[in-house]
PDB file of C-alpha atoms in Angstrom:
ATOM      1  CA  UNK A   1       9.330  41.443 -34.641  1.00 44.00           C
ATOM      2  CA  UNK A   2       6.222  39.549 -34.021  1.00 46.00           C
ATOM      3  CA  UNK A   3       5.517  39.584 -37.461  1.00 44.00           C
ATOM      4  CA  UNK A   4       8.461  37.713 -38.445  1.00 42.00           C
ATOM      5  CA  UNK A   5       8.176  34.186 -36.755  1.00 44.00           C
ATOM      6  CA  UNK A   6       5.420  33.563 -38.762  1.00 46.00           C
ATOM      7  CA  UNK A   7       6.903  35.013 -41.925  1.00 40.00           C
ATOM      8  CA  UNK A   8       9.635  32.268 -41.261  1.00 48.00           C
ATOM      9  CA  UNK A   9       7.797  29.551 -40.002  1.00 52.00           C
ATOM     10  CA  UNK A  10       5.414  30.284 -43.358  1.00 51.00           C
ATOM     11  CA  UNK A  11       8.299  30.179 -45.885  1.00 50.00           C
ATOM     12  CA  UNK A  12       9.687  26.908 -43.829  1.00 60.00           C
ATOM     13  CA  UNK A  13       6.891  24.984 -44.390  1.00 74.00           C
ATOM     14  CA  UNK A  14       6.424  26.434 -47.869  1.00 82.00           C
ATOM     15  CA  UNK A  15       9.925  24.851 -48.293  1.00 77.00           C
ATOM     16  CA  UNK A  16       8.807  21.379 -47.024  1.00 79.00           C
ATOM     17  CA  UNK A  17       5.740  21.347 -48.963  1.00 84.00           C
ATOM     18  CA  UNK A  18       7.602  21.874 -52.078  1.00 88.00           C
ATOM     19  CA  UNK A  19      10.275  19.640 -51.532  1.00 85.00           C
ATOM     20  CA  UNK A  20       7.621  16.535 -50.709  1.00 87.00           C
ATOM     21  CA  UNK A  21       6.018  17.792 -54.090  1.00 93.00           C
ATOM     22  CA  UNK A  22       9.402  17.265 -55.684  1.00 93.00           C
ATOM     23  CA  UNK A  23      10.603  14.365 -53.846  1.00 93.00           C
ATOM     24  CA  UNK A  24       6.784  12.828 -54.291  1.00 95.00           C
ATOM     25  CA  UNK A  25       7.265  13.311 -57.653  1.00 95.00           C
ATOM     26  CA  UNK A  26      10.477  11.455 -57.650  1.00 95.00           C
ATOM     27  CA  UNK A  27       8.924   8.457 -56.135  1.00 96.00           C
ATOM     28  CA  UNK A  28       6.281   8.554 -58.670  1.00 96.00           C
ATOM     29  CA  UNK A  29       8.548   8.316 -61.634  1.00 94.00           C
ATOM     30  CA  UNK A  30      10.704   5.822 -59.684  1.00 95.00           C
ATOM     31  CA  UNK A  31       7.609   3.404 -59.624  1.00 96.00           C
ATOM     32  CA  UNK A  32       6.646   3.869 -62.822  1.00 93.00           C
ATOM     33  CA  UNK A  33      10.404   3.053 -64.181  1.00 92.00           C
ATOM     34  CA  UNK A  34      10.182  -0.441 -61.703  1.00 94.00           C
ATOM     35  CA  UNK A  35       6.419  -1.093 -63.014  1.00 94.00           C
ATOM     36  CA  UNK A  36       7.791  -2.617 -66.303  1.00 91.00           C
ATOM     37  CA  UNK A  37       9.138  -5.338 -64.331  1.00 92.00           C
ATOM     38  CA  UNK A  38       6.372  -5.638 -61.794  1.00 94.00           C
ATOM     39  CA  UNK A  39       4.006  -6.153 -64.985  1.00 94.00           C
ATOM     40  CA  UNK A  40       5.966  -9.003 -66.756  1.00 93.00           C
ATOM     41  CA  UNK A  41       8.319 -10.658 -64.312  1.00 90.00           C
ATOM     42  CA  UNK A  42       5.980 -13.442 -61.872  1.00 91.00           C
ATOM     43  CA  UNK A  43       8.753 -12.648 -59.141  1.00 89.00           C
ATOM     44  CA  UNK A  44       7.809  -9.329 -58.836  1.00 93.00           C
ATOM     45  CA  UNK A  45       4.064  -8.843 -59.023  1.00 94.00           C
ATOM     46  CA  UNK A  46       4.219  -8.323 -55.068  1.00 95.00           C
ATOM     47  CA  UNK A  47       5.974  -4.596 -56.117  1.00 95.00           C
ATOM     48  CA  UNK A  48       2.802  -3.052 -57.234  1.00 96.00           C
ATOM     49  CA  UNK A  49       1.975  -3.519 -53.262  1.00 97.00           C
ATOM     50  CA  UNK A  50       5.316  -2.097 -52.427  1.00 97.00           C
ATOM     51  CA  UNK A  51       4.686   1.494 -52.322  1.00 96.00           C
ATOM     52  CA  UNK A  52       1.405   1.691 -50.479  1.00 96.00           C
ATOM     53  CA  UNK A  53       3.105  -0.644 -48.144  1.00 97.00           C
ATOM     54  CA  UNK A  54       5.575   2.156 -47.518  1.00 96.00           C
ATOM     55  CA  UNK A  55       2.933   4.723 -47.945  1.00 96.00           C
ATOM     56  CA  UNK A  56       1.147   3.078 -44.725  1.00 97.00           C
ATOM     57  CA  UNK A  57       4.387   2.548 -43.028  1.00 97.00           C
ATOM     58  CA  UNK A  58       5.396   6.060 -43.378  1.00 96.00           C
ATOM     59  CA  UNK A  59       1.872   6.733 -41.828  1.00 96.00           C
ATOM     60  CA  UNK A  60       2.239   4.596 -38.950  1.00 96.00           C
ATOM     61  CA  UNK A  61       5.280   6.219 -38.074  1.00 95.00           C
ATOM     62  CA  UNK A  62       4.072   9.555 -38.653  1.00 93.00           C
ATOM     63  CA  UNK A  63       1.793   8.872 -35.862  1.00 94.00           C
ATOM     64  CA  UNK A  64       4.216   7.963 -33.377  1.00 93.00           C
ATOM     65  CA  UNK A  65       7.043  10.386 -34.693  1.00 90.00           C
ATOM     66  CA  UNK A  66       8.817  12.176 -32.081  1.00 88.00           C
ATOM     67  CA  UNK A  67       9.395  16.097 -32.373  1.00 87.00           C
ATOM     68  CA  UNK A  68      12.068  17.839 -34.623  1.00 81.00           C
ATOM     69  CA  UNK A  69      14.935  18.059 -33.782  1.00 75.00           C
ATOM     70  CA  UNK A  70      16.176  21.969 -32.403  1.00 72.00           C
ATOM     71  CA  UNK A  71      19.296  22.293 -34.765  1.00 65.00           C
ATOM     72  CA  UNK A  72      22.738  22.138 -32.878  1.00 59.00           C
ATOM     73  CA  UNK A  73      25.696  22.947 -34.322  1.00 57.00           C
ATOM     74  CA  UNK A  74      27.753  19.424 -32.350  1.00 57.00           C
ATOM     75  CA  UNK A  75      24.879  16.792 -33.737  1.00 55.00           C
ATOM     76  CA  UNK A  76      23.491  19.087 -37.203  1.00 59.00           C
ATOM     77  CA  UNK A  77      25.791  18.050 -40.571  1.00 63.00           C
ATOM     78  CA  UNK A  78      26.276  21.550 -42.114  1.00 65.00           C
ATOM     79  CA  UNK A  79      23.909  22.914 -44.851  1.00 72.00           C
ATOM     80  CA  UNK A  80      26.823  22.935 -47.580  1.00 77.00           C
ATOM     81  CA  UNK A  81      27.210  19.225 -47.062  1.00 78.00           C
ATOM     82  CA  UNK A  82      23.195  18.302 -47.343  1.00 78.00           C
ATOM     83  CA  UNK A  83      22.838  20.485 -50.371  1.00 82.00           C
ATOM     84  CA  UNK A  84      25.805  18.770 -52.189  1.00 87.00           C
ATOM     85  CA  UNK A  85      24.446  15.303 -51.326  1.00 87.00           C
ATOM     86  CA  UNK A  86      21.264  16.611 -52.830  1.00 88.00           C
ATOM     87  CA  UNK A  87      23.016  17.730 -55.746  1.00 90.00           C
ATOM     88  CA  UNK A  88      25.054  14.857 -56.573  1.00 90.00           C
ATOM     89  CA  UNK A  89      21.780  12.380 -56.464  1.00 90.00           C
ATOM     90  CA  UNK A  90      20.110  14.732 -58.531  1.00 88.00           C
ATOM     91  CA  UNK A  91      22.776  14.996 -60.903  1.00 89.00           C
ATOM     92  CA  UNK A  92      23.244  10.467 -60.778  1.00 88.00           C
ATOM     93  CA  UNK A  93      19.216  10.905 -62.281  1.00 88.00           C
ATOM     94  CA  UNK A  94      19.702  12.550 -65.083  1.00 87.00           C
ATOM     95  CA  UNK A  95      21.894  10.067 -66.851  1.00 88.00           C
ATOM     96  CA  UNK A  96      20.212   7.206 -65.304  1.00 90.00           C
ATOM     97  CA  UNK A  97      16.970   8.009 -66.608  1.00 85.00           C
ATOM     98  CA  UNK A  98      19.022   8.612 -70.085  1.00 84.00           C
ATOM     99  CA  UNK A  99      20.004   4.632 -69.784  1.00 88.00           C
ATOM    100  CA  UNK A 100      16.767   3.569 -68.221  1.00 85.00           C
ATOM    101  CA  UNK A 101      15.007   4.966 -71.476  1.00 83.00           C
ATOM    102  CA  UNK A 102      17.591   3.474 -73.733  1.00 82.00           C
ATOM    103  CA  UNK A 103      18.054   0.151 -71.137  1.00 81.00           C
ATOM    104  CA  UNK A 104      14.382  -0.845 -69.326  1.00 76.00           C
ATOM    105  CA  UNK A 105      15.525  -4.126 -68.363  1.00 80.00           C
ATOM    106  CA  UNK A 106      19.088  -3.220 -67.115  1.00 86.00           C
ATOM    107  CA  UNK A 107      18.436  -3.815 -63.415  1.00 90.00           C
ATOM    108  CA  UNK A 108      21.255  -2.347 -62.268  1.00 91.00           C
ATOM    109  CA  UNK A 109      20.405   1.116 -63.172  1.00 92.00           C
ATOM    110  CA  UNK A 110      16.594   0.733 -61.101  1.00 93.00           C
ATOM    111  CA  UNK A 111      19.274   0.184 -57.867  1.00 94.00           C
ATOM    112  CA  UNK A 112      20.735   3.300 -58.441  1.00 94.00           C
ATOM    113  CA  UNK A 113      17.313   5.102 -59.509  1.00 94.00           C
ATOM    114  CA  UNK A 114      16.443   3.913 -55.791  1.00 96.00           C
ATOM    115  CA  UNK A 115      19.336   4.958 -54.175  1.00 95.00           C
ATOM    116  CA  UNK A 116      19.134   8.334 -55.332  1.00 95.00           C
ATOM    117  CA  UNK A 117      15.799   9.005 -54.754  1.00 96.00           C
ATOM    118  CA  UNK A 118      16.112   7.604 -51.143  1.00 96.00           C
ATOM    119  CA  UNK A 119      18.975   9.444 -50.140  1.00 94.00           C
ATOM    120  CA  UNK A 120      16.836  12.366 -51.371  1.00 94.00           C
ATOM    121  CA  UNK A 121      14.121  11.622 -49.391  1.00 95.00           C
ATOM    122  CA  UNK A 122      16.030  10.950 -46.407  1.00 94.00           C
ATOM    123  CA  UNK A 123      17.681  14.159 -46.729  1.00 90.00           C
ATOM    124  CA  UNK A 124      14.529  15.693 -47.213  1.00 89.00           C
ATOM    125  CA  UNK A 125      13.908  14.402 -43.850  1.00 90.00           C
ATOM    126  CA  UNK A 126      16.826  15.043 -42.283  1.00 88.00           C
ATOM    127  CA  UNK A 127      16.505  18.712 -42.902  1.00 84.00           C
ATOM    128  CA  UNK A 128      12.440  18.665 -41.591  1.00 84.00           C
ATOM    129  CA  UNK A 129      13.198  16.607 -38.581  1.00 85.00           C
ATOM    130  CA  UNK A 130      17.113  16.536 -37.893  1.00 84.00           C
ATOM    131  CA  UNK A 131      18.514  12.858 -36.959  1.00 87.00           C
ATOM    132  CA  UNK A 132      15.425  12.096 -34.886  1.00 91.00           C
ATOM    133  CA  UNK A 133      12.853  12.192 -37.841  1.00 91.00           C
ATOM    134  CA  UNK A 134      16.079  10.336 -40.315  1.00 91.00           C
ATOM    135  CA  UNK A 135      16.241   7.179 -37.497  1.00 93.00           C
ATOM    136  CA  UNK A 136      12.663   7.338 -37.350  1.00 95.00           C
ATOM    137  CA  UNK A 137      11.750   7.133 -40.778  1.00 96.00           C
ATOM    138  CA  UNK A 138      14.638   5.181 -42.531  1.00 96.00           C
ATOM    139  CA  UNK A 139      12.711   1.828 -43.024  1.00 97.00           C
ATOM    140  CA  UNK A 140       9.284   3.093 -44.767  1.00 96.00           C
ATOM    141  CA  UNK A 141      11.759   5.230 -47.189  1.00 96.00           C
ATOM    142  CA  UNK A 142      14.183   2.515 -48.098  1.00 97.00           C
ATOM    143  CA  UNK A 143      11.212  -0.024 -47.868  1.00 97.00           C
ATOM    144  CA  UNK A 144      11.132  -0.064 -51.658  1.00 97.00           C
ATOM    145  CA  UNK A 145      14.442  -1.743 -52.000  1.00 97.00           C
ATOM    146  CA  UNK A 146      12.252  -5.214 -51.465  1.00 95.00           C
ATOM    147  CA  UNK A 147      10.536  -4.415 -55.002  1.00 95.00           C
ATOM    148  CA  UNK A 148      13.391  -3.416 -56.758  1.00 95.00           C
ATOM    149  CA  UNK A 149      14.882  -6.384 -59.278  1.00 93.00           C
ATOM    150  CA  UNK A 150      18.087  -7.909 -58.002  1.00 90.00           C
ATOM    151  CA  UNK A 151      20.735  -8.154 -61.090  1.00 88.00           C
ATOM    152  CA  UNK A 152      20.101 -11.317 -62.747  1.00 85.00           C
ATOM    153  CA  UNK A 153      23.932 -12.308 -62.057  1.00 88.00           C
ATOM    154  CA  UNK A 154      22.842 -12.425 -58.293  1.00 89.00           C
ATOM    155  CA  UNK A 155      19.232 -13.911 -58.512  1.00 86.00           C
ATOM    156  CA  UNK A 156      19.647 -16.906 -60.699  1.00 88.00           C
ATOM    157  CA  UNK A 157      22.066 -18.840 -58.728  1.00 91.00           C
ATOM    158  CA  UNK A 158      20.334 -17.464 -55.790  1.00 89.00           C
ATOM    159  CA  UNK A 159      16.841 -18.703 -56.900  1.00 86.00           C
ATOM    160  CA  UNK A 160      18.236 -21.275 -58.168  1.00 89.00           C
ATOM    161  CA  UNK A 161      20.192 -22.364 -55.071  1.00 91.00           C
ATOM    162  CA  UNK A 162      17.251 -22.006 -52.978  1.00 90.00           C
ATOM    163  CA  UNK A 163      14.927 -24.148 -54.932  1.00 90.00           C
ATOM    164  CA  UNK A 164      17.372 -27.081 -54.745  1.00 93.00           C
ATOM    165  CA  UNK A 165      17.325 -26.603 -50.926  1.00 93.00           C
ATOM    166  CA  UNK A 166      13.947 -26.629 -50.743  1.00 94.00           C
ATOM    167  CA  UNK A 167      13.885 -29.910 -53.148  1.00 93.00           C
ATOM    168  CA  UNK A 168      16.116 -31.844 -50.954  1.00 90.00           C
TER     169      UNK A 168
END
């Protein structure tokens, strides 16, 4: 029996370290798809700053984080329901990526890349820390959404509205 905390505690945080690996690796493909834009469109040079903005944010509240959450059955969403949220952002990727290959510049589909691979990351918290660690670390993981390109049917008159403001 004492040998068996461990065991568990071992494979736990073998489980955590592989699903930062994964969702790491999500994020990394995520800001290579947005880097096209960052490159060519003035708006958005600030999004190459983006991530290690998050990066550092995450940090910070790493630092202050509170403990994980003891799972209870009245405040814990069941397992069946986290997995399928899992599943159904990881099954929006696959034909997003199919567009985003096909479509770099549709802007649209980099929202959804985002949301997906938030909501995994969130979930990825959820399950390490419970709804403590989810409050806690909801703004450095959906920090990126400042860096991702509005559709162009929103930002022109937008932009453009705001420049005339400023003119007058």
């Amino acid at each position: 029996p004492a040998h068996v905390a461990p065991l568990s505690r071992e494979k736990f945080s073998l489980a955590i370290a592989l699903g930062v690996l994964f969702v790491g690796a999500l994020w990394c493909g995520l800001c290579r798809e947005l880097s096209g834009e960052w490159s060519v469109n003035e708006q958005y040079n600030f999004g190459w700053f983006v991530p290690f903005f998050g990066l550092y944010l995450f940090w910070l509240r790493w630092q202050d984080r509170l403990p994980a959450e003891i799972p209870n059955s009245k405040t814990q969403i069941p397992n069946s329901a986290v997995v399928a949220a899992a599943i159904a952002a990881l099954l929006l990727l696959l034909p997003v990526r199919l567009f985003e290959i096909a479509n770099p510049e549709w802007r649209l589909l980099a929202w959804i890349h985002a949301f997906a691979v938030v909501t995994l990351t969130l979930l990825l918290l959820w399950s390490a820390g419970g709804r403590v660690w989810l409050h806690h670390f909801a703004f450095p993981a959906a920090f990126i959404f400042i860096a991702v390109p509005w559709p162009t049917a929103l930002e022109i008159p937008l932009i453009q509205g705001l420049m005339r403001l400023v003119a007058h």
